[in-house]
PDB file of C-alpha atoms in Angstrom:
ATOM      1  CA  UNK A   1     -19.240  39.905 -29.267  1.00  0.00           C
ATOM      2  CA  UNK A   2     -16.896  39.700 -25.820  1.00  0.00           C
ATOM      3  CA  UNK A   3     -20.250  37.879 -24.786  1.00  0.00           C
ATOM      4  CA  UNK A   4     -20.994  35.206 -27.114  1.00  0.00           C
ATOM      5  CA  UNK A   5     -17.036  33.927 -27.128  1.00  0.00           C
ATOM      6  CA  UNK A   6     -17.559  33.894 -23.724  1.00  0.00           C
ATOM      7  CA  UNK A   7     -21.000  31.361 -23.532  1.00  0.00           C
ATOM      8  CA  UNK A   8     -18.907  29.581 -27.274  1.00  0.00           C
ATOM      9  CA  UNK A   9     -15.774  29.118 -25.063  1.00  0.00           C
ATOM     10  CA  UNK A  10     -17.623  28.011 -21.450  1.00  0.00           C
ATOM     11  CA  UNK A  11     -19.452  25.254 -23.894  1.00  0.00           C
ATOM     12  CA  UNK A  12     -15.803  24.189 -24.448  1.00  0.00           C
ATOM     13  CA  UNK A  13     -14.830  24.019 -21.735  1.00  0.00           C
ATOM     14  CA  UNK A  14     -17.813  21.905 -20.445  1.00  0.00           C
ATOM     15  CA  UNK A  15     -17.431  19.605 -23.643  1.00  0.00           C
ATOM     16  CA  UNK A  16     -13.748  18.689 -22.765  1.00  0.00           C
ATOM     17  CA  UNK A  17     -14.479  18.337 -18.582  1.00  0.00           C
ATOM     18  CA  UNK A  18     -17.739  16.060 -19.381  1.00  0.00           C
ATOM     19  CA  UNK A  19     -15.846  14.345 -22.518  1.00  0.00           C
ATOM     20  CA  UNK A  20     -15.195  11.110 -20.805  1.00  0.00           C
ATOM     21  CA  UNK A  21     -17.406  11.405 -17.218  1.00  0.00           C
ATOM     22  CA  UNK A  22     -20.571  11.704 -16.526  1.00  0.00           C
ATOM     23  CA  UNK A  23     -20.249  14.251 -13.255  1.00  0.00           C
ATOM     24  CA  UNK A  24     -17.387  16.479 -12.103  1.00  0.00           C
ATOM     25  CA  UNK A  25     -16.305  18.462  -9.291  1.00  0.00           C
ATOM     26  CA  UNK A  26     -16.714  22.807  -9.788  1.00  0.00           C
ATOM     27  CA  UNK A  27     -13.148  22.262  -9.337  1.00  0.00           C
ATOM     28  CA  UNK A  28     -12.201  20.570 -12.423  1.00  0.00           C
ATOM     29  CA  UNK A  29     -14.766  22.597 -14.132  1.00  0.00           C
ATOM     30  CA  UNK A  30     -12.830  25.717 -12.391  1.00  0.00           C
ATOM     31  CA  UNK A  31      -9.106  24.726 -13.384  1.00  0.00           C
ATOM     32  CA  UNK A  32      -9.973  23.839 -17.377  1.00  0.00           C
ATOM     33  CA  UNK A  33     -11.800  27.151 -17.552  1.00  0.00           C
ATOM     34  CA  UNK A  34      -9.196  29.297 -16.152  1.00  0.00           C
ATOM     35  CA  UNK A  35      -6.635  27.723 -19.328  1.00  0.00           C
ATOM     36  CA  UNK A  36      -8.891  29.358 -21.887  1.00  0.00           C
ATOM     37  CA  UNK A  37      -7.532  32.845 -23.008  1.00  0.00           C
ATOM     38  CA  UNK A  38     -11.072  33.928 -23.823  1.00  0.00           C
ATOM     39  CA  UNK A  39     -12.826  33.105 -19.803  1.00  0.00           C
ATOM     40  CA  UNK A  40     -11.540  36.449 -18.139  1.00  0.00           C
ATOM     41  CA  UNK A  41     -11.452  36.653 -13.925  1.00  0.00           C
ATOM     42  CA  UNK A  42     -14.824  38.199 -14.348  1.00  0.00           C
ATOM     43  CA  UNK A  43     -15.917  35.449 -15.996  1.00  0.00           C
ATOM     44  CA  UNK A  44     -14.441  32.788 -14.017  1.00  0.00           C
ATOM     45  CA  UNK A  45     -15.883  34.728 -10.968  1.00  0.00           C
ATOM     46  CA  UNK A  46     -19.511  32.845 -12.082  1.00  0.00           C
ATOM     47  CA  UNK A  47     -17.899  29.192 -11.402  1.00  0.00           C
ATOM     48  CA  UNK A  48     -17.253  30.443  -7.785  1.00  0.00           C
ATOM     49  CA  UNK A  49     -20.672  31.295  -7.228  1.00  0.00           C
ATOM     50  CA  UNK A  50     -21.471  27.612  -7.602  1.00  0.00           C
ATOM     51  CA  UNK A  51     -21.708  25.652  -4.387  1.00  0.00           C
ATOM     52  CA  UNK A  52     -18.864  23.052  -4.045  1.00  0.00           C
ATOM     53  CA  UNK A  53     -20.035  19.480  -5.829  1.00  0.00           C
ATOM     54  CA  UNK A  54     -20.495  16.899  -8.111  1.00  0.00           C
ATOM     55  CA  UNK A  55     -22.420  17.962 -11.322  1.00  0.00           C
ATOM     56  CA  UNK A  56     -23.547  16.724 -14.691  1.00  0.00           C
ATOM     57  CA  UNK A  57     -23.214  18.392 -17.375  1.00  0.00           C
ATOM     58  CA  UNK A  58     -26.950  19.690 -17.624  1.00  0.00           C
ATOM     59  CA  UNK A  59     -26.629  20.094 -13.792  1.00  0.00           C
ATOM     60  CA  UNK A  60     -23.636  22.621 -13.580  1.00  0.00           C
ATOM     61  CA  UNK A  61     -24.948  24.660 -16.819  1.00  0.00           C
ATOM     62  CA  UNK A  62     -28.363  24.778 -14.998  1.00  0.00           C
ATOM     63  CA  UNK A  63     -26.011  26.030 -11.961  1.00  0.00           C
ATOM     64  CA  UNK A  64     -24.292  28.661 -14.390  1.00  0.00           C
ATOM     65  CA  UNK A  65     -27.552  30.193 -15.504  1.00  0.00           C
ATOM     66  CA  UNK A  66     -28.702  30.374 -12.480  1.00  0.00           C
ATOM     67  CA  UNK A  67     -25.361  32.664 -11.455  1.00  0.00           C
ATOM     68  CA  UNK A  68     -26.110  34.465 -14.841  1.00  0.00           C
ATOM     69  CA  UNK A  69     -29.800  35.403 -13.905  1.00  0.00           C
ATOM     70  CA  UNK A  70     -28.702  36.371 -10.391  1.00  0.00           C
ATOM     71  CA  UNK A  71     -26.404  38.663 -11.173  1.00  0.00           C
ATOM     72  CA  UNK A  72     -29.255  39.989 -13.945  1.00  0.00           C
ATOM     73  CA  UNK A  73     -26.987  39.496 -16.815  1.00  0.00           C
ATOM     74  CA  UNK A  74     -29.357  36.946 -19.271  1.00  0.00           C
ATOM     75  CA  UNK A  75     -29.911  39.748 -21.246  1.00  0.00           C
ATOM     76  CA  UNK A  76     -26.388  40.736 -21.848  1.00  0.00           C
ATOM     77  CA  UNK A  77     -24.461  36.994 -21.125  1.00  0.00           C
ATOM     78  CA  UNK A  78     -27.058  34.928 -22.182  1.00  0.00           C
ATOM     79  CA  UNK A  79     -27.773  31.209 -20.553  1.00  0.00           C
ATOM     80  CA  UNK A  80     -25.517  28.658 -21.592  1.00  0.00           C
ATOM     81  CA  UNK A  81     -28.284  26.197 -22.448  1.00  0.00           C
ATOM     82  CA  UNK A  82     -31.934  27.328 -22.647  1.00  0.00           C
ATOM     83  CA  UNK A  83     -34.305  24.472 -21.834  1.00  0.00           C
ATOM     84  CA  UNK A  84     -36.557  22.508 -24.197  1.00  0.00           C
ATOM     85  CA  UNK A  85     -40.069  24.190 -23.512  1.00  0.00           C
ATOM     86  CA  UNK A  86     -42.744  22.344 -21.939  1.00  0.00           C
ATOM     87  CA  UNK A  87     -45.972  21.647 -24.028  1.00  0.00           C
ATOM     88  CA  UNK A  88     -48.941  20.567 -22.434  1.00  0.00           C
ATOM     89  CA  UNK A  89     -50.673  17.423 -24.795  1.00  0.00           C
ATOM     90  CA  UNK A  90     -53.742  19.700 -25.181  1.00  0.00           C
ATOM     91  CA  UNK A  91     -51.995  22.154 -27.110  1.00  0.00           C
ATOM     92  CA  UNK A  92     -50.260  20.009 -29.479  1.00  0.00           C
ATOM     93  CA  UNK A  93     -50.975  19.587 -33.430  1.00  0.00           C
ATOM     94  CA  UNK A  94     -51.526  16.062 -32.461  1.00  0.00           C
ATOM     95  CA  UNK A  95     -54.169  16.798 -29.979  1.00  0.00           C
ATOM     96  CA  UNK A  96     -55.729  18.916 -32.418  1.00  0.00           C
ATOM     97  CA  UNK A  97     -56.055  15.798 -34.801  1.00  0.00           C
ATOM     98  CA  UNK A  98     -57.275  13.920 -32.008  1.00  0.00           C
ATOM     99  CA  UNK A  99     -60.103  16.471 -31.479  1.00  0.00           C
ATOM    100  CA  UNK A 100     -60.803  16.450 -35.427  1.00  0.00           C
ATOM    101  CA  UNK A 101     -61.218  12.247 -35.443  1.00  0.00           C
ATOM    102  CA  UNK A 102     -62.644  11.837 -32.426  1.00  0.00           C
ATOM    103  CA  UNK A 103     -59.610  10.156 -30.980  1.00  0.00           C
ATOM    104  CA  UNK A 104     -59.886  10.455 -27.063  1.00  0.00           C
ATOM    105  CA  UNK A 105     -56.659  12.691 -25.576  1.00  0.00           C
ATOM    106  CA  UNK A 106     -55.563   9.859 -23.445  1.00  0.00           C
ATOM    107  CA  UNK A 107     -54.846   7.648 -26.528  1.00  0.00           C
ATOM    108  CA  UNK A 108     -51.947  10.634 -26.574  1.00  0.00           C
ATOM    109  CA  UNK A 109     -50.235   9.763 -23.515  1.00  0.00           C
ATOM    110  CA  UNK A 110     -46.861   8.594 -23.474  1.00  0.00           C
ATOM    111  CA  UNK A 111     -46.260   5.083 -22.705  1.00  0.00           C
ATOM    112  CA  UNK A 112     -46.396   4.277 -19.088  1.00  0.00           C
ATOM    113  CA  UNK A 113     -42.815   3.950 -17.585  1.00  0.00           C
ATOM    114  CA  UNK A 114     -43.160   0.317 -16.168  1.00  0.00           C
ATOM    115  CA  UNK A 115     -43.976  -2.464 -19.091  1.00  0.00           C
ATOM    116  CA  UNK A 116     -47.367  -4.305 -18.398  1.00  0.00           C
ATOM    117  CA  UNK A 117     -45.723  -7.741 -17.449  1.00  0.00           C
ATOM    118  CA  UNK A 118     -43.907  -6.285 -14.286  1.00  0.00           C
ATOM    119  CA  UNK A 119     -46.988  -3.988 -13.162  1.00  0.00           C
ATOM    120  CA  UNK A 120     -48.541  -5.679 -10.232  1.00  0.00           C
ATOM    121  CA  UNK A 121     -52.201  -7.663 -10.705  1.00  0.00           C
ATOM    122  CA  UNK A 122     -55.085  -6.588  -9.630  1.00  0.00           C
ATOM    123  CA  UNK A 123     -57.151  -8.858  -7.513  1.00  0.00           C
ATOM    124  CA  UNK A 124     -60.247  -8.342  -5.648  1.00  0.00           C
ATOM    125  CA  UNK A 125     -60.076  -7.837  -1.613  1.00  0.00           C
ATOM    126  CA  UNK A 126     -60.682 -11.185   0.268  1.00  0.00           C
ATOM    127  CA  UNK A 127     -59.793 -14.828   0.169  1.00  0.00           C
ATOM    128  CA  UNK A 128     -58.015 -16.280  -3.025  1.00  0.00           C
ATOM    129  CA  UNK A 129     -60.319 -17.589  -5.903  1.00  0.00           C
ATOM    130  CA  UNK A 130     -59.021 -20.829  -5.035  1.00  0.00           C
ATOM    131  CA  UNK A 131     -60.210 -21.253  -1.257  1.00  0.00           C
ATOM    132  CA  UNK A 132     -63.905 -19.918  -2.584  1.00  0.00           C
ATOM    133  CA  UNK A 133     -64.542 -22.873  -5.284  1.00  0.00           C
ATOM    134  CA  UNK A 134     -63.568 -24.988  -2.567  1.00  0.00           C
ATOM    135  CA  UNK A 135     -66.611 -23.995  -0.804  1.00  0.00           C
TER     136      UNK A 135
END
């Protein structure tokens, strides 16, 4: 029980520090943790093992856990925020579909990152089409 008000009430805490920023200092993270009743020295004792910095949110939880699992406590802590598993396309329902219509896996692909217009043209190695049909 001690445990889970103790992940409920460092999820506070990160919720107010990261409320109305987008990175912050161990520090800050440090001095709103040590005003909840809840976050005993013990606890606290896991924000000093993080090095000195400038964090996001998913950044200094990724920092906690990694405390957590150091000290071999995941089992009895937990991790403040597990992350999303990774699925390979393969192994997806959609995949499976693919396989079932004859829809080729690459047609499953996420979009690619840079829009068509501002990927570069391909042209063919030598002189421009220009200087040849002046030939």
């Amino acid at each position: 029980m001690a445990d889970q008000v103790w992940m409920e009430e460092m999820r506070q805490v990160l919720d107010e520090v990261f409320r109305d920023r987008d990175r912050a200092a161990v520090r800050d993270v440090y001095s709103c943790a040590s005003e909840h009743i809840h976050l005993t020295a013990d606890m606290l004792a896991h924000l000093n093992a993080v090095p000195e910095g400038a964090y996001t949110r998913q950044e200094i939880a990724g920092e906690i856990n990694r405390v957590i699992r150091g000290r071999g406590e995941q089992d009895t802590l937990g991790l403040l925020e597990s992350p999303a598993p990774i699925e390979a396309v393969e192994d997806t329902a959609e995949a499976e579909r693919a396989v079932l219509d004859d829809t080729p896996l690459e047609a499953l692909n996420p979009t690619p990152a840079t829009p068509a217009e501002e990927a570069p043209e391909f042209r063919e190695a030598g002189p421009p089409a220009s200087e040849n049909q002046e030939r």
